[in-house]
Tab-separated table of C-alpha atoms in Angstrom:
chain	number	residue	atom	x	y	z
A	37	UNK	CA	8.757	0.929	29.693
A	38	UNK	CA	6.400	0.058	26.625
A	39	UNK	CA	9.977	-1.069	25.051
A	40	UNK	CA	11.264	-3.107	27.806
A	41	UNK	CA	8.149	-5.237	27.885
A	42	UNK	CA	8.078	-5.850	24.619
A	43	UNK	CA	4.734	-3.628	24.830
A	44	UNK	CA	2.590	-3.600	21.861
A	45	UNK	CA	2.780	-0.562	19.233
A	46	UNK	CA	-0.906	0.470	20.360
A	47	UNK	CA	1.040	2.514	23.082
A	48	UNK	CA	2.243	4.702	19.758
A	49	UNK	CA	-1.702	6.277	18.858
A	50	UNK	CA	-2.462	5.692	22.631
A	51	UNK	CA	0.508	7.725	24.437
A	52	UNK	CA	-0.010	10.597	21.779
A	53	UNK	CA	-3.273	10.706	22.467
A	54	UNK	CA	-3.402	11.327	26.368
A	55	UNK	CA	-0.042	13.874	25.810
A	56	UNK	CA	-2.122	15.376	23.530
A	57	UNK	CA	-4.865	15.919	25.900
A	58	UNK	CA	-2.843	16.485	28.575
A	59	UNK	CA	-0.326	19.114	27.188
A	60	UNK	CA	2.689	17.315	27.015
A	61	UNK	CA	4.766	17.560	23.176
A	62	UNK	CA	5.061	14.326	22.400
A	63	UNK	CA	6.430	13.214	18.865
A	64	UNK	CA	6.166	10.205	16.632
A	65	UNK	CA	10.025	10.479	16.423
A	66	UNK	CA	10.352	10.509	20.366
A	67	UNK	CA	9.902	6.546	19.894
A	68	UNK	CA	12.989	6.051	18.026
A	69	UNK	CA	14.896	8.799	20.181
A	70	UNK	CA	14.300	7.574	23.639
A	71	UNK	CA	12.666	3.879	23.218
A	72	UNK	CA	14.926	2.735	20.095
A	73	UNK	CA	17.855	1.827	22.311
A	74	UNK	CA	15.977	0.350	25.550
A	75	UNK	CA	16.776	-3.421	25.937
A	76	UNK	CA	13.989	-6.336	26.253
A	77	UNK	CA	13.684	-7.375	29.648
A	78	UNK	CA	10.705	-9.249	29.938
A	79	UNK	CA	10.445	-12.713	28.590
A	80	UNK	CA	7.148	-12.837	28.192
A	81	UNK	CA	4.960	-14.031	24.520
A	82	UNK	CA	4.938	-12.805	22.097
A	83	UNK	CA	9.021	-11.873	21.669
A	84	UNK	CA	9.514	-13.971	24.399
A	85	UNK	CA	8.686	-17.498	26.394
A	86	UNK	CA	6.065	-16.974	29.183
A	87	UNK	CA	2.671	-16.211	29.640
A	88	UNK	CA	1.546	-12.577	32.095
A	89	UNK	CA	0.659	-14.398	34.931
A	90	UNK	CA	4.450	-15.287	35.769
A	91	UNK	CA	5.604	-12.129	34.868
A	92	UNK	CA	2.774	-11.098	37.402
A	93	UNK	CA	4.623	-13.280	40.174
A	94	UNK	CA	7.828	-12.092	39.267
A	95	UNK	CA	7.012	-8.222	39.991
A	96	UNK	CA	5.459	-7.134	36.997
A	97	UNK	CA	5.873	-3.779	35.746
A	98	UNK	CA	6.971	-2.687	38.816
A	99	UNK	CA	10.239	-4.794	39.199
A	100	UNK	CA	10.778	-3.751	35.257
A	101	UNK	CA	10.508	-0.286	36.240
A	102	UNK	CA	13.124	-0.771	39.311
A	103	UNK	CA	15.676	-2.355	36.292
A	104	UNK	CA	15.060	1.156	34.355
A	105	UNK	CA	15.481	2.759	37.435
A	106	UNK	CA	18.904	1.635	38.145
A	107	UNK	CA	19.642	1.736	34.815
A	108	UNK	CA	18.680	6.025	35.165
A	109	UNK	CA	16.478	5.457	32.091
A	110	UNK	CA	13.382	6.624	34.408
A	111	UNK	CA	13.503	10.313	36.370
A	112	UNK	CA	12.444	9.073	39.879
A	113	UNK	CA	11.788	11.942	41.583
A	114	UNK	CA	8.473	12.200	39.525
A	115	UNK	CA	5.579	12.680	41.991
A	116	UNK	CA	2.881	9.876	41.141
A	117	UNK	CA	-0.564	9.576	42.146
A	118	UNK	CA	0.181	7.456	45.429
A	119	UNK	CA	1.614	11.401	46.597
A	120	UNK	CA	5.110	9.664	46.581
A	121	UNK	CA	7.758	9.637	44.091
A	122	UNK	CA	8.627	6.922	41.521
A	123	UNK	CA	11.722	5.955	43.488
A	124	UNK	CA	9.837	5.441	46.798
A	125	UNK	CA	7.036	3.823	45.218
A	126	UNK	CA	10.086	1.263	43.198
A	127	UNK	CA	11.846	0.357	46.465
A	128	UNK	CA	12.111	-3.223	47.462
A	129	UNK	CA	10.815	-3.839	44.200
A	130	UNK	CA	13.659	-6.070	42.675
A	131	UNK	CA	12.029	-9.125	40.380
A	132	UNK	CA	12.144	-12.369	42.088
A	133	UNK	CA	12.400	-14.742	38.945
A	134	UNK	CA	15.213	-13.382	36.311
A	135	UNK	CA	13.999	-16.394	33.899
A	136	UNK	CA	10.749	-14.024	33.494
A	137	UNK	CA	12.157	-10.790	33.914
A	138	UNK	CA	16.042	-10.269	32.931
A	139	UNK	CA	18.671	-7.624	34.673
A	140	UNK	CA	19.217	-4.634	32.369
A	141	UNK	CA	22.558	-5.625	31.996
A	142	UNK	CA	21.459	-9.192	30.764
A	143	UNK	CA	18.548	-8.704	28.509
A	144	UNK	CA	16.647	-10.925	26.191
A	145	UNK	CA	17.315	-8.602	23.580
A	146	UNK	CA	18.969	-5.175	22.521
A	147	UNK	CA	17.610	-2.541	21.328
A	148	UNK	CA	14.073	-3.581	21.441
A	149	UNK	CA	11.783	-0.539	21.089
A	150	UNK	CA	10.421	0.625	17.927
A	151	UNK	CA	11.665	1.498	14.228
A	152	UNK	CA	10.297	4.771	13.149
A	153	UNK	CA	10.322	4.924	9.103
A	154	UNK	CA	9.749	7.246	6.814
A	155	UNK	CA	9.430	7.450	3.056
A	156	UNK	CA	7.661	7.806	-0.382
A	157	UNK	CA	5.251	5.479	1.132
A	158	UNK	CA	4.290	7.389	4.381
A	159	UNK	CA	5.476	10.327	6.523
A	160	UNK	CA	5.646	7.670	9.633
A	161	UNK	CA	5.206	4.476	10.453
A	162	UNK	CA	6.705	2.140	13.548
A	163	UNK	CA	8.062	-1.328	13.584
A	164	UNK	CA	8.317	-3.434	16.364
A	165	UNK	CA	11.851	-4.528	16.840
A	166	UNK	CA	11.212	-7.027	20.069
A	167	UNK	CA	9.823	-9.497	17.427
A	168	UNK	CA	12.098	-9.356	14.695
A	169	UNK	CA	14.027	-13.076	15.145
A	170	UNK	CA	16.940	-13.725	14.200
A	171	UNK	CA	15.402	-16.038	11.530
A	172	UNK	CA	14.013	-12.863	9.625
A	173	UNK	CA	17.197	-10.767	10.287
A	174	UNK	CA	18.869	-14.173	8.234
A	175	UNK	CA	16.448	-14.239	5.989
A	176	UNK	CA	16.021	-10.658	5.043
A	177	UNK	CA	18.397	-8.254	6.402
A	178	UNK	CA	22.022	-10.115	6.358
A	179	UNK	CA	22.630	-10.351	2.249
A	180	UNK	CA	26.703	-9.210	2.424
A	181	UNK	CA	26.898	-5.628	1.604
A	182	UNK	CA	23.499	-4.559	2.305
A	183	UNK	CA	23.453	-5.928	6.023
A	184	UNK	CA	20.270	-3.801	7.496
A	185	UNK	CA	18.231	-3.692	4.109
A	186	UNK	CA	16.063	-5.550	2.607
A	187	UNK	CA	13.930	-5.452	-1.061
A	188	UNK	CA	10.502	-7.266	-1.754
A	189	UNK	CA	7.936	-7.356	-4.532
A	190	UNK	CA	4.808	-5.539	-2.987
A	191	UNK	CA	1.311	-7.270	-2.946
A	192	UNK	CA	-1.263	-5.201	-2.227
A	193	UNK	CA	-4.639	-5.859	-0.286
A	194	UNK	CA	-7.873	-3.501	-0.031
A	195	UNK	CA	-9.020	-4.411	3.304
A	196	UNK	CA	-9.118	-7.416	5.464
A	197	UNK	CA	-12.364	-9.442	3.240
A	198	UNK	CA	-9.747	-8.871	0.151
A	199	UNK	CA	-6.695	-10.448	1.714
A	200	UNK	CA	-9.053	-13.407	2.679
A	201	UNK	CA	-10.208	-14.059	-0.624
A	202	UNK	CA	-7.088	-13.504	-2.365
A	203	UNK	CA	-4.214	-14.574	0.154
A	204	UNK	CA	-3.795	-18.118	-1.924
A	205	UNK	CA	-4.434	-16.941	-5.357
A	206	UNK	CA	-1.450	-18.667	-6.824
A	207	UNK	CA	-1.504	-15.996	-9.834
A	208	UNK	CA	-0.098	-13.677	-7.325
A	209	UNK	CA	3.032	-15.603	-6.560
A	210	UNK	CA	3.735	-14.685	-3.256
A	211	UNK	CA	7.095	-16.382	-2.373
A	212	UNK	CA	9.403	-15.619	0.853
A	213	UNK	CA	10.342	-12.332	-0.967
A	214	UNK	CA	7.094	-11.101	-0.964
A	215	UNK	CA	6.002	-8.004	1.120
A	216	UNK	CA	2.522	-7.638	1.953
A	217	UNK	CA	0.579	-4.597	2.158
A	218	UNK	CA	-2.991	-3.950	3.596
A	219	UNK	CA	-4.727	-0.588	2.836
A	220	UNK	CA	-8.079	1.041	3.890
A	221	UNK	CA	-7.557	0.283	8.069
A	222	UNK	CA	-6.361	3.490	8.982
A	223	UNK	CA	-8.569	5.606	11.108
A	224	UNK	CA	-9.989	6.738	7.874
A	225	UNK	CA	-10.407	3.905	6.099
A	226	UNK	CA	-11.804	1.549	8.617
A	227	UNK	CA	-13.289	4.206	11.526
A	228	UNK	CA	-11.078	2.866	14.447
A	229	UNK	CA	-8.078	1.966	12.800
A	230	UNK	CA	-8.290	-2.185	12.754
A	231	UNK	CA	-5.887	-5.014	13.896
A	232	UNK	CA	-5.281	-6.209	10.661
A	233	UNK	CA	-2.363	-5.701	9.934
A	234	UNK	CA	-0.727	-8.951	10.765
A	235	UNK	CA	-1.510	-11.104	7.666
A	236	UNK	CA	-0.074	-14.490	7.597
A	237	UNK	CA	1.623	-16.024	4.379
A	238	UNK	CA	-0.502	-18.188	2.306
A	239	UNK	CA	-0.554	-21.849	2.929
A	240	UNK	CA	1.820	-22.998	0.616
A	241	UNK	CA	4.359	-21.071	2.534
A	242	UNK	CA	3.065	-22.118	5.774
A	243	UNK	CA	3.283	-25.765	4.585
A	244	UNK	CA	7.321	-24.836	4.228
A	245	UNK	CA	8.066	-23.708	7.294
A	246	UNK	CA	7.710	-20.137	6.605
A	247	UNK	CA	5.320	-18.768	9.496
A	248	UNK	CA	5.709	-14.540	8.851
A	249	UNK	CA	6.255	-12.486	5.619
A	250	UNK	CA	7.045	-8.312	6.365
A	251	UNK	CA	4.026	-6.542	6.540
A	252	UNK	CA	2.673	-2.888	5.838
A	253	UNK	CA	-0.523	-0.953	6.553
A	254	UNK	CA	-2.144	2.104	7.689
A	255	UNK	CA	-4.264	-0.262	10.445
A	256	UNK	CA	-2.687	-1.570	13.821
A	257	UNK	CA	-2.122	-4.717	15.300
A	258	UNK	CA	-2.501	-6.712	18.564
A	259	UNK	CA	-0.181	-6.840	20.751
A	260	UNK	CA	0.067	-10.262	21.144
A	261	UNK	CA	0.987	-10.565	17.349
A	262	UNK	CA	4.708	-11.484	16.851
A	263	UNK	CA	4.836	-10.490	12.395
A	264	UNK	CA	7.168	-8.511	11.556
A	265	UNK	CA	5.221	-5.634	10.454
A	266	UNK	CA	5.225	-2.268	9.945
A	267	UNK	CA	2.106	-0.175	11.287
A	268	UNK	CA	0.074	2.991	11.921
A	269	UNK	CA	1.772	4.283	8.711
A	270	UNK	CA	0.649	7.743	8.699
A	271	UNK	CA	-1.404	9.170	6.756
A	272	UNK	CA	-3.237	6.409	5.287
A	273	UNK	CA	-4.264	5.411	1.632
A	274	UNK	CA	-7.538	6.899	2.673
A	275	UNK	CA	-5.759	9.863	3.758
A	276	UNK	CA	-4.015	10.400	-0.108
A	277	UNK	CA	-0.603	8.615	1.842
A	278	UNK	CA	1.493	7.423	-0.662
A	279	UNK	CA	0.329	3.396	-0.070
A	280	UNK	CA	-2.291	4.946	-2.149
A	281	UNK	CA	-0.376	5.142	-5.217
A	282	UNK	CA	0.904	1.319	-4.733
A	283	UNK	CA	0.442	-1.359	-6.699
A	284	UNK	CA	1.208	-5.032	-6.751
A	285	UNK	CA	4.245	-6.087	-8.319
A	286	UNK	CA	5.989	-2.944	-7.048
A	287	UNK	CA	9.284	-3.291	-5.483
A	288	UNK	CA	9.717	-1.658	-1.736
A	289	UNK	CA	12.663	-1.386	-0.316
A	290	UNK	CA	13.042	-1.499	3.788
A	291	UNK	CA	16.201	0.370	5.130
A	292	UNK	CA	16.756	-0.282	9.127
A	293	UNK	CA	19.834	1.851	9.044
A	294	UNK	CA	18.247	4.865	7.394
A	295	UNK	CA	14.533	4.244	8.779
A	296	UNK	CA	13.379	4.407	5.451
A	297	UNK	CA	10.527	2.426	3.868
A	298	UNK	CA	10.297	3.405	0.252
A	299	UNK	CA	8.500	2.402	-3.002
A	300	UNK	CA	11.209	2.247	-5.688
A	301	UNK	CA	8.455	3.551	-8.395
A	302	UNK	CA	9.498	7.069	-10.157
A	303	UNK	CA	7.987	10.384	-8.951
A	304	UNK	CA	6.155	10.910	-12.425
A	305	UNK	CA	4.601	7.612	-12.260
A	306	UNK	CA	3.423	8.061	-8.763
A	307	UNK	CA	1.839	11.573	-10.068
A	308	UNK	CA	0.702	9.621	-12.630
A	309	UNK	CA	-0.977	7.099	-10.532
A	310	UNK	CA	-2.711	9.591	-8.697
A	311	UNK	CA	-5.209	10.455	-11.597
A	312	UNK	CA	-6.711	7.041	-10.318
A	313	UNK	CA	-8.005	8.623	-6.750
A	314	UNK	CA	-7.951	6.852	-3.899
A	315	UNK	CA	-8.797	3.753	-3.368
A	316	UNK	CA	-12.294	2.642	-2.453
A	317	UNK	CA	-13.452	2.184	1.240
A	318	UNK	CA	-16.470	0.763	2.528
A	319	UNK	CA	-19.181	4.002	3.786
A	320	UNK	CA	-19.913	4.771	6.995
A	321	UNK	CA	-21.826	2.251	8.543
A	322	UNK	CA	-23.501	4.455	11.620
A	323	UNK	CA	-23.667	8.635	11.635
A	324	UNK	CA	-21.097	7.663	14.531
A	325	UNK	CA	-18.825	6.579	11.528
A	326	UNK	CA	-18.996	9.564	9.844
A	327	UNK	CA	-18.472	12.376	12.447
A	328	UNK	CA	-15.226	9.902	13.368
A	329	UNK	CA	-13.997	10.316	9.868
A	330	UNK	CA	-15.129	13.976	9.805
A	331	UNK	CA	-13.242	14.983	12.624
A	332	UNK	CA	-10.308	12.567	13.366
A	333	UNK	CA	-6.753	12.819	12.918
A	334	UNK	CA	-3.893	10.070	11.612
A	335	UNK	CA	-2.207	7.629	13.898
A	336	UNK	CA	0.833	9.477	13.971
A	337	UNK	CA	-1.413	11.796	16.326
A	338	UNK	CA	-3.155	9.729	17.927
A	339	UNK	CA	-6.435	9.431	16.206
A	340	UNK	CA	-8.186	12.230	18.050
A	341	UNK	CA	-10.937	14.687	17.472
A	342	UNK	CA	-9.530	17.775	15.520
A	343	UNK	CA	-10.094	20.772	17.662
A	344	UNK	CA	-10.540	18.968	21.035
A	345	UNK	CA	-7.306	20.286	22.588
A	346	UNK	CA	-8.981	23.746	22.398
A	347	UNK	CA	-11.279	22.565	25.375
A	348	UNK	CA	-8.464	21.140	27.527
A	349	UNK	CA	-9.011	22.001	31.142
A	350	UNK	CA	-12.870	21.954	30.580
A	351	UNK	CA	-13.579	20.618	33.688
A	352	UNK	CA	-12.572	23.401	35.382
A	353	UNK	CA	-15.496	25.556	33.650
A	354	UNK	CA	-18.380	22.887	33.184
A	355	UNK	CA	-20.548	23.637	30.420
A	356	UNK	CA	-23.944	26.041	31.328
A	357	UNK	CA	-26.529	23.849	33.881
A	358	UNK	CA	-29.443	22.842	31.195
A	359	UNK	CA	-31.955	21.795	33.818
């Protein structure tokens, strides 16, 4: 569903959080094997033209999930909370404006869930596919013989206050090649995991025409961003993740038809590189701050509270009356 909408890639970290809680194996690769292929079907901002409350008036997610449905990309004999199935709860449910909300055989786009990578530079990491235009794929991923890859020189950010300071330094030259990278806004790194991720080019870029650059970090993003970036890389820089051991200048190389996201830097420099730590992160701001970095996990699994799963079901044997 999160694919067909063109949903944002909070639902990764959110989705493994409640199967998590809820006893249900969920994996960070179950994204690429059963959302990868599902088609965009709602043309709705930001990989599409029109704003939620038309896609409201058109059916919403309920005339989207009638199109999976159909489609048998949805089991609709699932009971639901209503005490009726999916399918009962779906009839009638057909969209009434296909500008706003497409047949599955007629979509805005193919293939529009998410990218799962993997590499030197982290174990996982997603990509929104619903927003890559066909501008980018031009730009970046159509060079003859290497169709599907793409190599930039890496710039690398400590946190959101450094990419504001330094996002027009002209000594970085940052050109439509570039590739930039934000560290420290994992869960770790920034308690919460921040939007950040989707860093706009500096303004001499802008001032060409060129609106998005490919983007990395351990953070998230809104989903009402339409960058081209990759997120929730897990673990982190604050974690010891390999965007740790990256440094400006560095090439990366981004392989769609391997799902690989790589740092082309030699395994005896990167263990050389590690000598330097990790790199700095603001402290904890609140005792809050630091039992959430104490005790959480990466993006990859949700973010949650190591050790919480051992109380699942707790409401079923309240803790003891203290009154």
């Amino acid at each position: 569903m999160n694919s067909a909408i063109g949903g944002s890639t909070n639902a990764q970290p959110h989705l493994a959080a409640m199967a998590k809680h809820v006893g249900v194996e969920l994996f960070p690769e179950d994204w690429q094997i059963h959302g990868f292929d599902i088609p965009l079907l709602a043309n709705v901002q930001p990989a599409g033209t029109y704003l939620g409350e038309r896609f409201h008036r058109a059916g919403g997610v309920p005339a989207v999930m009638w199109e999976l449905l159909q489609a048998g990309k949805i089991d609709g004999n699932c009971r639901t909370v209503t005490g009726k199935t999916v399918a009962d709860n779906l009839k009638r449910r057909e969209a009434t404006d296909r500008e706003v909300i497409k047949p599955y055989g007629e979509p805005l786009k193919e293939r529009a869930g998410f990218l799962v990578l993997k590499g030197n530079l982290f174990d996982f990491a997603i990509m929104k596919m619903s927003v890559i235009s066909e501008e980018f794929r031009r730009r970046y991923l159509s060079a003859a013989g290497s169709e599907g890859v793409f190599e930039g020189m890496a710039v690398v950010f400590d946190g959101s206050e450094d990419y504001h300071a330094r996002i027009n330094d002209p000594s970085l030259n940052i050109d439509e090649r570039t590739i930039l990278v934000i560290r420290g806004a994992g869960p770790l790194g920034w308690p919460g995991a921040a939007e950040v991720v989707n860093m706009q080019p500096p303004d001499h870029l802008l001032k060409k025409g060129i609106t998005s650059l490919p983007t990395i970090g351990g953070g998230r993003q809104s989903g009402t961003a339409d960058s081209p970036s990759i997120l929730n890389a897990s673990p982190e820089s604050a974690a010891g993740g390999g965007l740790a051991f990256l440094r400006t200048g560095d090439t990366i190389r981004l392989d769609f038809n391997e799902g690989r996201c790589d740092m082309l830097v030699s395994q005896d420099e990167i263990e050389m590189r590690k000598g330097d730590g990790l790199p700095n992160v603001p402290p904890s701001a609140t005792p809050w701050q630091i039992l959430y970095r104490q005790t959480v996990t990466q993006l990859s699994e949700g973010a949650t509270i190591k050790g919480a799963t051992d109380f699942r079901g707790i409401a079923r044997t309240p803790p003891r009356h203290n009154h």
